[in-house]
Amino acid sequence: MDDWQQLHRHSLTDPHQLAEQFGLKEADLVLVGARYPLRITTHILQLIANGGDPIAQQFIPSLRELTTDSALHSDPLNEEALSPVPHLVHRYPQRVLLLVAGSCFSYCRFCTRKRKVGCQDMVITFGDVIKGLEYIAQNSQVNEVILSGGDPLTMSDALLRDILERLRRIPHVEVVRIGSRAPVVLPERITPALCDLLSSYQPLYFLTHFNHPAELCPASIEACTSLVRAGVPVVNQTVLLRGINDDASILHELFHKLHCLCIRPYYLHQMDLTCGTSHFRTRLETGIAIMDKLRGPLSGLAVPTFIVDLPGGHGKIPVTPAYVHSLGKQAKLRAADGTLVDYPQD
Ligand SMILES: *Cc1c(COP(=O)(O)O)cnc(C)c1O
Ligand code: SF4
C-alpha cells in the first residue's frame, strides 16, 4: 500500500474521537454523521491545530447542517435530471462531468454534492465508469471531459491511468480536467509517480480547490509546485464561504499567493442552494463587492471570475460589478475607482 493510502485509511472518521478532540457533543456528531459522512485527514487536523479556525469551519461537522429550509434543494443544479447515464452530468453540449469516485479524503461541510458524496448511493463501480466512457464515445460533440466525484485521486494511479488511456482513445475528446482537493487535504497524494502520469496526458488541467491562505502550508505548496514543474497546468476554484473567506483582503492574499505559485485562480463560486449549507452562504452583494475591490490592485491574471451556478441546472454565469453605466452613441463606463468615463462610439 502507498503512503498516501495509509494516510487516507488513518483519517479521523469516528464521532467519539472527533468530539473528544474538539470539545463537541458526541451525540450531535452522531446525528450529523447519520446524514452526512465524516472524514478528516491528519493533515487537515494539523492545520486546524495550528490555529486554523477558517479550516476548522470547513471540515468540522455542525448541527447547523441539519437545519431545513424550503428554499434549498438536495440537488440544486438538477444534476440527476441531466445524467443520461449514472454518474455523468451532461449540461453543456461540449463538456461532460464524469464522476469517477464517490468519496473524498476529507469532507467539506459545504459540498454542493453533499446529497451523495461519501454515501451509499455514490458507490461508483468500474462498470459505471465504462458506461460513462461509452456515452462520451457516442457523443462526438463532447470535446472536454471533467473527471470529478468525490475526489478522483482517491483512485489508485493504475485505475486513473486506465481511465485516461480510454479517454485518449476517443478521438473527439481534446481536453481533460481533473478536479481534486488532494493538494489541500492530502498533499502526500501528489507523488512524483502521479505527476509523471498526469504530465503524459496533455492537454490536461488540474483543477484544485483552495479557499483560504492558511491552506497554503509548505506541504500543499510543494504538491502544487511538483505538478507545475511536471508541466501540468494547475487552476483553482474557491467557494465563497461566510465567516471563512468572505473578505476582500483574505481573498486578495489567497489569489496573489496562488498566482505566485503559477496556479491560476479560475472561479470564485457563489455557494449553491444546497440543503445543509445555509450557514456558509453569503448574499450575492458580498461577492460583487469583493470582486470590485480585487479588480485593479490584484494582477489581472490573479482575478477569478465570480460565478453563480444557476438553480435548476441552467448553468454557470459570471456575476460582475456594474462597469457598464449606459450604452449608445455616448456610452458611459464606470472605472474601478468609481469615475464615470465617456466612451464615444461610431
Ligand atoms: C461546471 C460544470 C462544467 C464546466 O464548466 P466550465 O465553465 O467550462 O468550467 C461542465 N459541466 C457541468 C455539469 C458543470 O457543472
Ligand atoms: S473535496 Fe469536493 S467533492 Fe469532496 S467534499 Fe469537498 S467539495 Fe465535495
mmCIF file of C-alpha atoms and ligand atoms in Angstrom:
data_model
loop_
_atom_site.group_PDB
_atom_site.id
_atom_site.type_symbol
_atom_site.label_atom_id
_atom_site.label_comp_id
_atom_site.label_asym_id
_atom_site.label_seq_id
_atom_site.Cartn_x
_atom_site.Cartn_y
_atom_site.Cartn_z
ATOM 1 C CA MET A 1 0.000 0.000 0.000
ATOM 2 C CA ASP A 2 1.238 3.502 -0.811
ATOM 3 C CA ASP A 3 1.941 6.038 1.942
ATOM 4 C CA TRP A 4 -0.994 8.162 0.883
ATOM 5 C CA GLN A 5 -3.317 5.167 1.052
ATOM 6 C CA GLN A 6 -2.193 4.533 4.635
ATOM 7 C CA LEU A 7 -2.785 8.174 5.499
ATOM 8 C CA HIS A 8 -6.212 8.065 3.837
ATOM 9 C CA ARG A 9 -7.103 4.976 5.861
ATOM 10 C CA HIS A 10 -5.984 6.592 9.112
ATOM 11 C CA SER A 11 -8.133 9.696 8.701
ATOM 12 C CA LEU A 12 -10.424 10.651 11.555
ATOM 13 C CA THR A 13 -13.928 9.243 10.997
ATOM 14 C CA ASP A 14 -15.094 8.325 14.494
ATOM 15 C CA PRO A 15 -17.616 10.744 16.087
ATOM 16 C CA HIS A 16 -16.349 9.862 19.560
ATOM 17 C CA GLN A 17 -12.755 10.824 18.748
ATOM 18 C CA LEU A 18 -13.858 13.881 16.827
ATOM 19 C CA ALA A 19 -15.972 15.015 19.791
ATOM 20 C CA GLU A 20 -13.095 14.499 22.213
ATOM 21 C CA GLN A 21 -10.579 16.257 20.053
ATOM 22 C CA PHE A 22 -12.691 19.372 19.501
ATOM 23 C CA GLY A 23 -14.727 19.516 22.708
ATOM 24 C CA LEU A 24 -18.007 18.830 20.901
ATOM 25 C CA LYS A 25 -21.016 16.734 21.890
ATOM 26 C CA GLU A 26 -20.651 13.212 20.593
ATOM 27 C CA ALA A 27 -24.446 12.886 20.270
ATOM 28 C CA ASP A 28 -24.521 15.880 17.902
ATOM 29 C CA LEU A 29 -21.794 14.421 15.738
ATOM 30 C CA VAL A 30 -23.581 11.076 15.616
ATOM 31 C CA LEU A 31 -26.724 12.878 14.421
ATOM 32 C CA VAL A 32 -24.893 14.758 11.669
ATOM 33 C CA GLY A 33 -22.868 11.651 10.795
ATOM 34 C CA ALA A 34 -26.058 9.655 10.273
ATOM 35 C CA ARG A 35 -26.974 12.029 7.447
ATOM 36 C CA TYR A 36 -23.631 13.163 6.017
ATOM 37 C CA PRO A 37 -20.255 11.422 6.058
ATOM 38 C CA LEU A 38 -17.452 12.373 8.472
ATOM 39 C CA ARG A 39 -13.790 12.185 7.499
ATOM 40 C CA ILE A 40 -10.825 14.473 8.177
ATOM 41 C CA THR A 41 -7.218 13.737 7.225
ATOM 42 C CA THR A 42 -4.397 14.078 9.743
ATOM 43 C CA HIS A 43 -3.027 16.828 7.517
ATOM 44 C CA ILE A 44 -6.195 18.903 7.982
ATOM 45 C CA LEU A 45 -6.199 18.147 11.736
ATOM 46 C CA GLN A 46 -2.707 19.598 11.872
ATOM 47 C CA LEU A 47 -3.733 22.732 10.002
ATOM 48 C CA ILE A 48 -6.612 23.156 12.442
ATOM 49 C CA ALA A 49 -4.281 22.635 15.414
ATOM 50 C CA ASN A 50 -2.001 25.371 14.096
ATOM 51 C CA GLY A 51 -4.767 27.845 14.849
ATOM 52 C CA GLY A 52 -6.845 27.454 11.751
ATOM 53 C CA ASP A 53 -10.417 28.430 12.519
ATOM 54 C CA PRO A 54 -11.107 29.043 8.811
ATOM 55 C CA ILE A 55 -10.019 25.436 8.242
ATOM 56 C CA ALA A 56 -11.959 24.029 11.204
ATOM 57 C CA GLN A 57 -15.202 25.557 9.972
ATOM 58 C CA GLN A 58 -14.818 23.937 6.566
ATOM 59 C CA PHE A 59 -14.336 20.414 7.907
ATOM 60 C CA ILE A 60 -15.756 20.037 11.413
ATOM 61 C CA PRO A 61 -19.377 18.902 11.245
ATOM 62 C CA SER A 62 -22.031 21.107 12.802
ATOM 63 C CA LEU A 63 -25.649 20.579 13.852
ATOM 64 C CA ARG A 64 -26.499 23.502 11.594
ATOM 65 C CA GLU A 65 -26.154 21.074 8.667
ATOM 66 C CA LEU A 66 -29.453 19.555 9.758
ATOM 67 C CA THR A 67 -31.380 22.855 9.508
ATOM 68 C CA THR A 68 -34.182 22.614 6.978
ATOM 69 C CA ASP A 69 -35.107 25.446 4.628
ATOM 70 C CA SER A 70 -37.693 25.243 1.857
ATOM 71 C CA ALA A 71 -35.579 27.430 -0.476
ATOM 72 C CA LEU A 72 -32.882 24.764 -0.553
ATOM 73 C CA HIS A 73 -32.599 21.551 -2.520
ATOM 74 C CA SER A 74 -30.621 18.373 -2.161
ATOM 75 C CA ASP A 75 -29.777 18.674 -5.888
ATOM 76 C CA PRO A 76 -29.944 22.426 -6.663
ATOM 77 C CA LEU A 77 -28.189 22.116 -10.038
ATOM 78 C CA ASN A 78 -30.611 19.426 -11.214
ATOM 79 C CA GLU A 79 -27.681 17.126 -11.900
ATOM 80 C CA GLU A 80 -29.662 13.917 -11.597
ATOM 81 C CA ALA A 81 -32.036 15.002 -14.385
ATOM 82 C CA LEU A 82 -29.030 15.949 -16.532
ATOM 83 C CA SER A 83 -27.477 12.490 -16.171
ATOM 84 C CA PRO A 84 -28.100 10.381 -19.283
ATOM 85 C CA VAL A 85 -26.169 7.553 -17.616
ATOM 86 C CA PRO A 86 -25.429 7.253 -13.894
ATOM 87 C CA HIS A 87 -22.605 9.439 -12.552
ATOM 88 C CA LEU A 88 -22.246 11.518 -15.711
ATOM 89 C CA VAL A 89 -23.639 15.069 -15.903
ATOM 90 C CA HIS A 90 -24.160 16.459 -19.388
ATOM 91 C CA ARG A 91 -25.305 20.073 -19.173
ATOM 92 C CA TYR A 92 -23.241 21.821 -21.842
ATOM 93 C CA PRO A 93 -23.158 20.025 -25.210
ATOM 94 C CA GLN A 94 -19.350 20.201 -25.463
ATOM 95 C CA ARG A 95 -18.377 19.230 -21.913
ATOM 96 C CA VAL A 96 -19.306 16.456 -19.552
ATOM 97 C CA LEU A 97 -18.689 15.906 -15.889
ATOM 98 C CA LEU A 98 -17.716 12.293 -15.334
ATOM 99 C CA LEU A 99 -17.969 11.345 -11.673
ATOM 100 C CA VAL A 100 -15.356 8.649 -11.246
ATOM 101 C CA ALA A 101 -15.079 8.434 -7.447
ATOM 102 C CA GLY A 102 -17.756 8.542 -4.777
ATOM 103 C CA SER A 103 -15.662 9.553 -1.787
ATOM 104 C CA CYS A 104 -13.175 12.195 -0.659
ATOM 105 C CA PHE A 105 -10.139 12.405 1.622
ATOM 106 C CA SER A 106 -11.866 14.952 3.874
ATOM 107 C CA TYR A 107 -15.485 16.016 3.619
ATOM 108 C CA CYS A 108 -16.082 19.717 3.111
ATOM 109 C CA ARG A 109 -19.228 20.546 5.040
ATOM 110 C CA PHE A 110 -20.378 22.964 2.305
ATOM 111 C CA CYS A 111 -20.079 20.445 -0.544
ATOM 112 C CA THR A 112 -22.558 21.033 -3.349
ATOM 113 C CA ARG A 113 -22.903 17.286 -3.892
ATOM 114 C CA LYS A 114 -23.456 16.716 -0.191
ATOM 115 C CA ARG A 115 -26.581 14.723 -1.034
ATOM 116 C CA LYS A 116 -24.481 11.816 -2.183
ATOM 117 C CA VAL A 117 -20.711 12.278 -1.882
ATOM 118 C CA GLY A 118 -19.417 9.651 0.536
ATOM 119 C CA CYS A 119 -22.858 7.999 0.771
ATOM 120 C CA GLN A 120 -24.165 4.612 -0.183
ATOM 121 C CA ASP A 121 -25.771 5.770 -3.442
ATOM 122 C CA MET A 122 -22.463 7.105 -4.701
ATOM 123 C CA VAL A 123 -20.619 3.855 -4.849
ATOM 124 C CA ILE A 124 -19.196 4.075 -8.366
ATOM 125 C CA THR A 125 -18.086 0.833 -9.949
ATOM 126 C CA PHE A 126 -15.622 0.481 -12.780
ATOM 127 C CA GLY A 127 -18.574 -0.717 -14.865
ATOM 128 C CA ASP A 128 -20.310 2.638 -14.254
ATOM 129 C CA VAL A 129 -17.218 4.497 -15.451
ATOM 130 C CA ILE A 130 -17.072 2.319 -18.568
ATOM 131 C CA LYS A 131 -20.730 3.135 -19.317
ATOM 132 C CA GLY A 132 -19.895 6.824 -18.943
ATOM 133 C CA LEU A 133 -16.945 6.474 -21.315
ATOM 134 C CA GLU A 134 -19.169 4.672 -23.837
ATOM 135 C CA TYR A 135 -21.649 7.552 -23.667
ATOM 136 C CA ILE A 136 -18.806 10.012 -24.320
ATOM 137 C CA ALA A 137 -17.546 7.923 -27.241
ATOM 138 C CA GLN A 138 -21.041 8.005 -28.782
ATOM 139 C CA ASN A 139 -21.427 11.780 -28.413
ATOM 140 C CA SER A 140 -18.972 13.379 -30.779
ATOM 141 C CA GLN A 141 -19.830 16.952 -29.749
ATOM 142 C CA VAL A 142 -18.119 16.315 -26.386
ATOM 143 C CA ASN A 143 -14.609 17.774 -26.631
ATOM 144 C CA GLU A 144 -13.790 18.123 -22.934
ATOM 145 C CA VAL A 145 -14.218 15.709 -20.042
ATOM 146 C CA ILE A 146 -14.045 16.809 -16.428
ATOM 147 C CA LEU A 147 -13.195 13.985 -14.050
ATOM 148 C CA SER A 148 -14.840 14.725 -10.739
ATOM 149 C CA GLY A 149 -16.624 12.998 -7.878
ATOM 150 C CA GLY A 150 -15.954 12.789 -4.982
ATOM 151 C CA ASP A 151 -12.249 13.111 -5.456
ATOM 152 C CA PRO A 152 -10.820 11.274 -8.490
ATOM 153 C CA LEU A 153 -7.463 10.999 -6.727
ATOM 154 C CA THR A 154 -8.930 8.589 -4.161
ATOM 155 C CA MET A 155 -8.458 6.122 -7.049
ATOM 156 C CA SER A 156 -5.165 4.336 -7.475
ATOM 157 C CA ASP A 157 -2.738 5.536 -10.134
ATOM 158 C CA ALA A 158 -3.383 2.318 -12.073
ATOM 159 C CA LEU A 159 -7.129 2.932 -12.264
ATOM 160 C CA LEU A 160 -6.635 6.580 -13.139
ATOM 161 C CA ARG A 161 -4.188 5.633 -15.891
ATOM 162 C CA ASP A 162 -6.690 3.157 -17.291
ATOM 163 C CA ILE A 163 -9.425 5.817 -17.449
ATOM 164 C CA LEU A 164 -7.068 8.381 -19.024
ATOM 165 C CA GLU A 165 -5.942 5.809 -21.625
ATOM 166 C CA ARG A 166 -9.550 5.066 -22.532
ATOM 167 C CA LEU A 167 -10.313 8.777 -22.812
ATOM 168 C CA ARG A 168 -7.327 9.315 -25.050
ATOM 169 C CA ARG A 169 -8.630 6.670 -27.416
ATOM 170 C CA ILE A 170 -11.805 8.711 -28.029
ATOM 171 C CA PRO A 171 -10.771 10.977 -30.926
ATOM 172 C CA HIS A 172 -13.160 13.876 -30.218
ATOM 173 C CA VAL A 173 -12.083 14.276 -26.571
ATOM 174 C CA GLU A 174 -9.491 17.038 -26.839
ATOM 175 C CA VAL A 175 -9.065 18.223 -23.257
ATOM 176 C CA VAL A 176 -9.277 16.547 -19.858
ATOM 177 C CA ARG A 177 -9.702 18.231 -16.488
ATOM 178 C CA ILE A 178 -9.255 16.565 -13.120
ATOM 179 C CA GLY A 179 -10.930 18.217 -10.164
ATOM 180 C CA SER A 180 -9.247 17.301 -6.878
ATOM 181 C CA ARG A 181 -8.838 18.799 -3.425
ATOM 182 C CA ALA A 182 -5.905 16.466 -2.675
ATOM 183 C CA PRO A 183 -3.290 19.268 -2.667
ATOM 184 C CA VAL A 184 -5.231 20.854 0.228
ATOM 185 C CA VAL A 185 -6.398 17.851 2.222
ATOM 186 C CA LEU A 186 -3.801 15.161 1.476
ATOM 187 C CA PRO A 187 -0.797 16.711 -0.263
ATOM 188 C CA GLU A 188 1.070 13.393 0.088
ATOM 189 C CA ARG A 189 -1.230 12.111 -2.693
ATOM 190 C CA ILE A 190 0.662 14.265 -5.212
ATOM 191 C CA THR A 191 3.549 11.831 -5.634
ATOM 192 C CA PRO A 192 6.245 12.025 -8.320
ATOM 193 C CA ALA A 193 4.603 8.983 -9.955
ATOM 194 C CA LEU A 194 1.254 10.789 -10.147
ATOM 195 C CA CYS A 195 2.916 13.902 -11.604
ATOM 196 C CA ASP A 196 4.575 11.723 -14.281
ATOM 197 C CA LEU A 197 1.281 10.034 -15.049
ATOM 198 C CA LEU A 198 -0.659 13.304 -15.408
ATOM 199 C CA SER A 199 2.069 15.011 -17.412
ATOM 200 C CA SER A 200 1.886 12.263 -20.033
ATOM 201 C CA TYR A 201 -1.770 13.078 -20.837
ATOM 202 C CA GLN A 202 -1.624 16.596 -22.269
ATOM 203 C CA PRO A 203 -3.662 18.722 -22.562
ATOM 204 C CA LEU A 204 -4.807 18.034 -19.017
ATOM 205 C CA TYR A 205 -5.720 20.682 -16.464
ATOM 206 C CA PHE A 206 -5.536 20.041 -12.744
ATOM 207 C CA LEU A 207 -8.401 21.916 -11.083
ATOM 208 C CA THR A 208 -7.842 22.255 -7.366
ATOM 209 C CA HIS A 209 -9.747 23.971 -4.581
ATOM 210 C CA PHE A 210 -8.062 26.338 -2.110
ATOM 211 C CA ASN A 211 -10.399 28.528 -0.074
ATOM 212 C CA HIS A 212 -8.113 30.292 2.395
ATOM 213 C CA PRO A 213 -4.432 31.358 2.536
ATOM 214 C CA ALA A 214 -3.971 29.212 5.682
ATOM 215 C CA GLU A 215 -4.366 26.134 3.433
ATOM 216 C CA LEU A 216 -1.165 27.089 1.623
ATOM 217 C CA CYS A 217 1.195 25.301 4.009
ATOM 218 C CA PRO A 218 4.630 24.053 2.868
ATOM 219 C CA ALA A 219 3.331 20.558 2.006
ATOM 220 C CA SER A 220 0.458 21.905 -0.131
ATOM 221 C CA ILE A 221 2.763 24.367 -1.860
ATOM 222 C CA GLU A 222 5.181 21.522 -2.607
ATOM 223 C CA ALA A 223 2.342 19.384 -4.019
ATOM 224 C CA CYS A 224 1.234 22.126 -6.408
ATOM 225 C CA THR A 225 4.775 23.051 -7.346
ATOM 226 C CA SER A 226 5.569 19.479 -8.293
ATOM 227 C CA LEU A 227 2.549 19.397 -10.623
ATOM 228 C CA VAL A 228 3.551 22.699 -12.208
ATOM 229 C CA ARG A 229 7.177 21.542 -12.573
ATOM 230 C CA ALA A 230 5.951 18.392 -14.296
ATOM 231 C CA GLY A 231 4.189 20.625 -16.825
ATOM 232 C CA VAL A 232 0.642 20.144 -15.538
ATOM 233 C CA PRO A 233 -1.286 23.432 -15.524
ATOM 234 C CA VAL A 234 -2.945 23.974 -12.155
ATOM 235 C CA VAL A 235 -6.052 26.131 -11.866
ATOM 236 C CA ASN A 236 -8.045 26.845 -8.737
ATOM 237 C CA GLN A 237 -11.640 27.235 -7.761
ATOM 238 C CA THR A 238 -12.638 28.882 -4.497
ATOM 239 C CA VAL A 239 -16.021 28.741 -2.826
ATOM 240 C CA LEU A 240 -17.098 31.978 -1.174
ATOM 241 C CA LEU A 241 -17.854 30.988 2.430
ATOM 242 C CA ARG A 242 -19.470 33.145 5.106
ATOM 243 C CA GLY A 243 -17.164 33.835 8.034
ATOM 244 C CA ILE A 244 -14.288 31.979 6.352
ATOM 245 C CA ASN A 245 -13.160 33.906 3.290
ATOM 246 C CA ASP A 246 -15.889 36.495 2.613
ATOM 247 C CA ASP A 247 -13.415 39.326 2.893
ATOM 248 C CA ALA A 248 -11.536 41.126 0.112
ATOM 249 C CA SER A 249 -8.187 41.169 1.941
ATOM 250 C CA ILE A 250 -8.282 37.405 2.646
ATOM 251 C CA LEU A 251 -9.143 36.583 -0.952
ATOM 252 C CA HIS A 252 -6.610 39.110 -2.253
ATOM 253 C CA GLU A 253 -3.915 37.306 -0.251
ATOM 254 C CA LEU A 254 -5.103 33.869 -1.406
ATOM 255 C CA PHE A 255 -5.290 34.769 -5.101
ATOM 256 C CA HIS A 256 -1.966 36.603 -5.036
ATOM 257 C CA LYS A 257 -0.221 33.663 -3.377
ATOM 258 C CA LEU A 258 -1.743 31.203 -5.851
ATOM 259 C CA HIS A 259 -0.666 33.485 -8.711
ATOM 260 C CA CYS A 260 2.923 33.459 -7.378
ATOM 261 C CA LEU A 261 2.822 29.650 -7.457
ATOM 262 C CA CYS A 262 1.657 29.669 -11.128
ATOM 263 C CA ILE A 263 -1.794 28.492 -10.048
ATOM 264 C CA ARG A 264 -4.413 30.412 -11.984
ATOM 265 C CA PRO A 265 -7.450 31.464 -9.915
ATOM 266 C CA TYR A 266 -10.261 30.364 -12.252
ATOM 267 C CA TYR A 267 -13.605 30.633 -10.492
ATOM 268 C CA LEU A 268 -14.891 32.158 -7.277
ATOM 269 C CA HIS A 269 -18.137 30.267 -6.692
ATOM 270 C CA GLN A 270 -21.236 31.626 -5.069
ATOM 271 C CA MET A 271 -22.442 28.813 -2.784
ATOM 272 C CA ASP A 272 -25.091 26.666 -4.420
ATOM 273 C CA LEU A 273 -28.517 26.420 -2.739
ATOM 274 C CA THR A 274 -27.688 23.032 -1.260
ATOM 275 C CA CYS A 275 -29.508 21.610 1.767
ATOM 276 C CA GLY A 276 -27.462 21.690 4.937
ATOM 277 C CA THR A 277 -25.160 24.531 3.862
ATOM 278 C CA SER A 278 -27.097 27.745 4.626
ATOM 279 C CA HIS A 279 -24.715 28.745 7.421
ATOM 280 C CA PHE A 280 -21.971 29.141 4.792
ATOM 281 C CA ARG A 281 -23.932 31.138 2.221
ATOM 282 C CA THR A 282 -23.257 34.824 1.571
ATOM 283 C CA ARG A 283 -25.502 37.267 -0.291
ATOM 284 C CA LEU A 284 -24.629 37.996 -3.934
ATOM 285 C CA GLU A 285 -23.837 41.572 -2.877
ATOM 286 C CA THR A 286 -20.892 40.283 -0.820
ATOM 287 C CA GLY A 287 -19.199 38.584 -3.755
ATOM 288 C CA ILE A 288 -19.831 41.533 -6.068
ATOM 289 C CA ALA A 289 -18.324 43.993 -3.557
ATOM 290 C CA ILE A 290 -15.275 41.738 -3.129
ATOM 291 C CA MET A 291 -14.741 41.490 -6.896
ATOM 292 C CA ASP A 292 -14.966 45.276 -7.122
ATOM 293 C CA LYS A 293 -12.122 45.582 -4.594
ATOM 294 C CA LEU A 294 -9.906 42.986 -6.302
ATOM 295 C CA ARG A 295 -10.027 44.436 -9.822
ATOM 296 C CA GLY A 296 -7.137 46.897 -10.020
ATOM 297 C CA PRO A 297 -4.972 46.101 -7.007
ATOM 298 C CA LEU A 298 -4.630 42.443 -7.969
ATOM 299 C CA SER A 299 -2.846 41.257 -11.121
ATOM 300 C CA GLY A 300 -5.449 40.566 -13.784
ATOM 301 C CA LEU A 301 -4.070 37.032 -14.045
ATOM 302 C CA ALA A 302 -4.937 36.514 -10.381
ATOM 303 C CA VAL A 303 -8.552 37.713 -10.585
ATOM 304 C CA PRO A 304 -11.005 34.813 -10.923
ATOM 305 C CA THR A 305 -14.487 35.075 -12.386
ATOM 306 C CA PHE A 306 -17.216 35.252 -9.745
ATOM 307 C CA ILE A 307 -19.876 32.834 -10.889
ATOM 308 C CA VAL A 308 -23.277 31.616 -9.877
ATOM 309 C CA ASP A 309 -24.311 28.149 -10.953
ATOM 310 C CA LEU A 310 -27.983 28.843 -11.571
ATOM 311 C CA PRO A 311 -30.574 26.786 -9.728
ATOM 312 C CA GLY A 312 -32.335 24.206 -11.856
ATOM 313 C CA GLY A 313 -29.321 23.296 -13.989
ATOM 314 C CA HIS A 314 -29.293 26.425 -16.175
ATOM 315 C CA GLY A 315 -25.514 26.612 -15.966
ATOM 316 C CA LYS A 316 -22.881 28.970 -14.671
ATOM 317 C CA ILE A 317 -22.962 32.704 -15.286
ATOM 318 C CA PRO A 318 -20.487 35.418 -14.312
ATOM 319 C CA VAL A 319 -21.800 37.976 -11.849
ATOM 320 C CA THR A 320 -19.775 41.162 -12.012
ATOM 321 C CA PRO A 321 -19.849 44.637 -10.540
ATOM 322 C CA ALA A 322 -21.667 47.009 -12.917
ATOM 323 C CA TYR A 323 -18.979 48.541 -15.123
ATOM 324 C CA VAL A 324 -21.351 49.440 -17.939
ATOM 325 C CA HIS A 325 -23.321 52.507 -16.841
ATOM 326 C CA SER A 326 -25.022 53.165 -20.184
ATOM 327 C CA LEU A 327 -24.552 52.203 -23.851
ATOM 328 C CA GLY A 328 -25.339 54.054 -27.110
ATOM 329 C CA LYS A 329 -23.560 56.820 -29.013
ATOM 330 C CA GLN A 330 -22.088 58.283 -25.827
ATOM 331 C CA ALA A 331 -21.546 55.215 -23.708
ATOM 332 C CA LYS A 332 -20.592 55.677 -20.080
ATOM 333 C CA LEU A 333 -18.384 53.146 -18.356
ATOM 334 C CA ARG A 334 -17.572 53.049 -14.674
ATOM 335 C CA ALA A 335 -13.877 52.814 -13.793
ATOM 336 C CA ALA A 336 -12.724 50.566 -10.948
ATOM 337 C CA ASP A 337 -12.264 53.726 -8.835
ATOM 338 C CA GLY A 338 -15.883 54.749 -9.456
ATOM 339 C CA THR A 339 -15.278 57.525 -12.057
ATOM 340 C CA LEU A 340 -17.746 57.565 -14.955
ATOM 341 C CA VAL A 341 -15.794 57.688 -18.217
ATOM 342 C CA ASP A 342 -17.274 58.628 -21.619
ATOM 343 C CA TYR A 343 -16.752 56.191 -24.470
ATOM 344 C CA PRO A 344 -17.916 57.658 -27.786
ATOM 345 C CA GLN A 345 -18.992 55.154 -30.474
ATOM 346 C CA ASP A 346 -19.493 55.446 -34.241
HETATM 347 C C1 LIG B 1 -19.111 23.498 -14.050
HETATM 348 C C2 LIG B 1 -19.514 22.486 -14.998
HETATM 349 C C3 LIG B 1 -18.828 22.312 -16.204
HETATM 350 C C4 LIG B 1 -17.608 23.136 -16.567
HETATM 351 O O1 LIG B 1 -17.939 24.453 -16.825
HETATM 352 P P1 LIG B 1 -16.783 25.497 -17.228
HETATM 353 O O2 LIG B 1 -17.479 26.816 -17.222
HETATM 354 O O3 LIG B 1 -16.266 25.091 -18.555
HETATM 355 O O4 LIG B 1 -15.718 25.408 -16.180
HETATM 356 C C5 LIG B 1 -19.284 21.366 -17.076
HETATM 357 N N1 LIG B 1 -20.360 20.608 -16.797
HETATM 358 C C6 LIG B 1 -21.046 20.758 -15.654
HETATM 359 C C7 LIG B 1 -22.223 19.893 -15.421
HETATM 360 C C8 LIG B 1 -20.635 21.693 -14.707
HETATM 361 O O5 LIG B 1 -21.309 21.820 -13.567
HETATM 362 S S1 SF4 B 2 -13.461 17.686 -1.954
HETATM 363 FE FE1 SF4 B 2 -15.016 18.484 -3.377
HETATM 364 S S2 SF4 B 2 -16.441 16.752 -3.698
HETATM 365 FE FE2 SF4 B 2 -15.226 16.285 -1.861
HETATM 366 S S3 SF4 B 2 -16.443 17.044 -0.132
HETATM 367 FE FE3 SF4 B 2 -15.017 18.697 -0.717
HETATM 368 S S4 SF4 B 2 -16.210 19.976 -2.159
HETATM 369 FE FE4 SF4 B 2 -17.278 17.965 -2.014
#
